Amino acid sequence: MAFTIRAIGYKGADIGLTTRFPTTPYDRLCALKKRTGVSLHSLLLQAVEYALDNLPEEGPPPPP
């Protein structure tokens, strides 16, 4: 299934989280936000949900 950006809200998203992004992905997310009108918060949550929903179930990755 392809990733589709939706203009949806996330009620009940009560857990605060701070993360840091390298400049290039952050700039790309900001450009996407500007182009679609979807908030950065919503874009990130949708991308994480998509990644988790489409993660292969091959077992845990090997240790580093």
Backbone as JSON, one array per atom type, in Angstrom:
{
  "sequence": "MAFTIRAIGYKGADIGLTTRFPTTPYDRLCALKKRTGVSLHSLLLQAVEYALDNLPEEGPPPPP",
  "N": [[0.85, -1.18, 0.0], [0.58, 2.21, -0.82], [2.03, 5.16, 0.59], [-0.04, 7.68, 1.75], [-0.79, 11.03, 2.2], [-2.83, 12.52, 4.58], [-5.2, 14.96, 5.59], [-5.68, 15.05, 8.64], [-6.62, 15.09, 12.09], [-5.04, 14.46, 15.25], [-6.4, 13.52, 17.86], [-5.99, 13.07, 21.32], [-3.31, 12.61, 21.3], [-1.19, 12.61, 23.49], [1.35, 12.25, 24.51], [4.35, 13.75, 24.99], [7.22, 14.36, 23.0], [10.56, 14.82, 22.2], [12.61, 15.25, 19.45], [15.42, 15.12, 17.23], [16.32, 16.25, 14.01], [18.26, 15.72, 11.07], [19.32, 18.35, 8.86], [18.53, 18.1, 6.08], [16.3, 16.11, 5.86], [14.5, 17.46, 7.52], [14.11, 19.92, 6.2], [12.88, 18.94, 3.9], [10.51, 17.88, 4.98], [9.35, 20.26, 5.9], [8.92, 21.58, 3.48], [7.06, 19.84, 2.36], [4.99, 20.15, 4.18], [4.32, 22.82, 3.67], [3.49, 22.61, 1.0], [1.29, 20.83, 1.14], [-0.31, 21.69, 3.23], [-0.7, 20.29, 5.5], [-0.11, 19.71, 8.91], [3.15, 19.64, 10.47], [3.34, 17.96, 12.66], [1.19, 16.15, 12.17], [2.07, 15.05, 9.72], [4.42, 13.7, 10.56], [3.39, 11.83, 12.43], [1.71, 10.31, 10.75], [3.61, 9.24, 8.99], [5.17, 7.67, 10.71], [3.22, 5.85, 11.64], [2.62, 4.58, 9.19], [5.11, 3.41, 8.58], [5.4, 1.62, 10.75], [3.13, 0.0, 10.38], [3.78, -1.26, 8.03], [6.05, -2.69, 8.43], [8.21, -5.38, 7.97], [7.58, -8.64, 9.26], [9.84, -10.22, 10.21], [11.14, -10.95, 12.44], [13.33, -9.89, 15.12], [15.88, -7.38, 14.48], [19.38, -8.07, 13.86], [21.82, -7.73, 16.5], [23.79, -4.71, 16.86]],
  "CA": [[0.0, 0.0, 0.0], [1.38, 3.43, -0.92], [1.85, 6.17, 1.63], [-0.9, 8.78, 1.35], [-0.89, 12.08, 3.22], [-4.22, 12.9, 4.84], [-5.38, 16.11, 6.49], [-6.44, 14.54, 9.78], [-6.13, 15.5, 13.4], [-4.71, 13.36, 16.16], [-6.89, 13.78, 19.22], [-5.49, 12.1, 22.27], [-1.86, 12.47, 21.18], [-0.83, 13.3, 24.73], [2.72, 11.98, 24.94], [5.31, 14.68, 24.42], [8.46, 13.73, 22.58], [11.48, 15.71, 21.52], [13.52, 14.53, 18.58], [16.25, 16.0, 16.4], [16.4, 15.83, 12.62], [19.27, 16.34, 10.22], [18.76, 19.47, 8.1], [17.88, 17.72, 4.82], [14.93, 15.58, 6.04], [13.66, 18.51, 8.12], [13.75, 20.84, 5.12], [11.93, 18.25, 3.02], [9.24, 17.84, 5.7], [8.79, 21.62, 5.92], [8.44, 21.84, 2.12], [5.85, 19.04, 2.22], [3.99, 20.84, 5.0], [3.92, 24.02, 2.94], [2.81, 22.2, -0.23], [0.05, 20.11, 1.41], [-1.11, 22.33, 4.26], [-0.84, 19.35, 6.63], [0.85, 20.09, 9.94], [4.35, 18.82, 10.64], [2.95, 16.95, 13.65], [0.38, 15.14, 11.49], [2.93, 14.37, 8.76], [5.31, 12.78, 11.27], [2.61, 10.71, 12.98], [1.28, 9.46, 9.65], [4.78, 8.53, 8.47], [5.54, 6.65, 11.7], [2.2, 4.8, 11.59], [2.8, 3.84, 7.95], [6.31, 2.58, 8.71], [5.12, 0.52, 11.68], [2.14, -0.89, 9.79], [4.36, -1.95, 6.88], [7.31, -3.28, 8.85], [8.19, -6.83, 7.8], [7.58, -9.4, 10.51], [10.89, -11.22, 10.06], [11.85, -11.11, 13.7], [14.14, -8.72, 15.51], [17.12, -7.18, 13.73], [20.56, -8.54, 14.59], [22.44, -6.68, 17.32], [24.85, -3.96, 16.15]],
  "C": [[0.9, 1.24, 0.0], [1.06, 4.39, 0.23], [1.04, 7.32, 1.07], [-1.01, 9.77, 2.5], [-2.34, 12.5, 3.34], [-4.24, 14.1, 5.78], [-6.29, 15.66, 7.63], [-5.82, 15.06, 11.06], [-5.84, 14.27, 14.25], [-5.13, 13.76, 17.57], [-6.36, 12.7, 20.13], [-4.0, 11.82, 22.13], [-1.24, 13.24, 22.34], [0.61, 13.09, 25.17], [3.66, 12.93, 24.21], [6.61, 13.96, 24.09], [9.31, 14.77, 21.87], [12.42, 14.86, 20.69], [14.3, 15.53, 17.75], [16.36, 15.39, 15.01], [17.62, 16.44, 11.97], [18.57, 17.39, 9.34], [17.98, 19.02, 6.87], [16.49, 17.12, 5.01], [13.98, 16.64, 6.63], [13.2, 19.5, 7.05], [12.72, 20.22, 4.18], [10.55, 18.16, 3.68], [8.57, 19.22, 5.71], [8.24, 21.99, 4.54], [7.14, 21.08, 1.88], [4.69, 19.67, 2.99], [3.44, 22.05, 4.25], [3.08, 23.66, 1.71], [1.43, 21.59, 0.05], [-0.88, 20.81, 2.39], [-1.36, 21.44, 5.46], [0.25, 19.69, 7.65], [2.03, 19.13, 10.02], [4.06, 17.67, 11.61], [2.18, 15.81, 12.98], [1.21, 14.36, 10.47], [3.81, 13.32, 9.44], [4.55, 11.58, 11.82], [2.14, 9.77, 11.88], [2.44, 8.63, 9.1], [5.2, 7.41, 9.42], [4.52, 5.51, 11.68], [2.36, 3.94, 10.33], [4.0, 2.9, 8.05], [6.06, 1.39, 9.63], [4.14, -0.49, 11.1], [2.73, -1.74, 8.66], [5.72, -2.57, 7.18], [7.24, -4.8, 8.66], [8.27, -7.54, 9.15], [8.58, -10.55, 10.42], [11.64, -11.48, 11.35], [12.71, -9.89, 13.98], [15.39, -8.6, 14.66], [18.31, -7.71, 14.53], [21.17, -7.41, 15.41], [23.56, -5.99, 16.55], [26.24, -4.48, 16.46]]
}
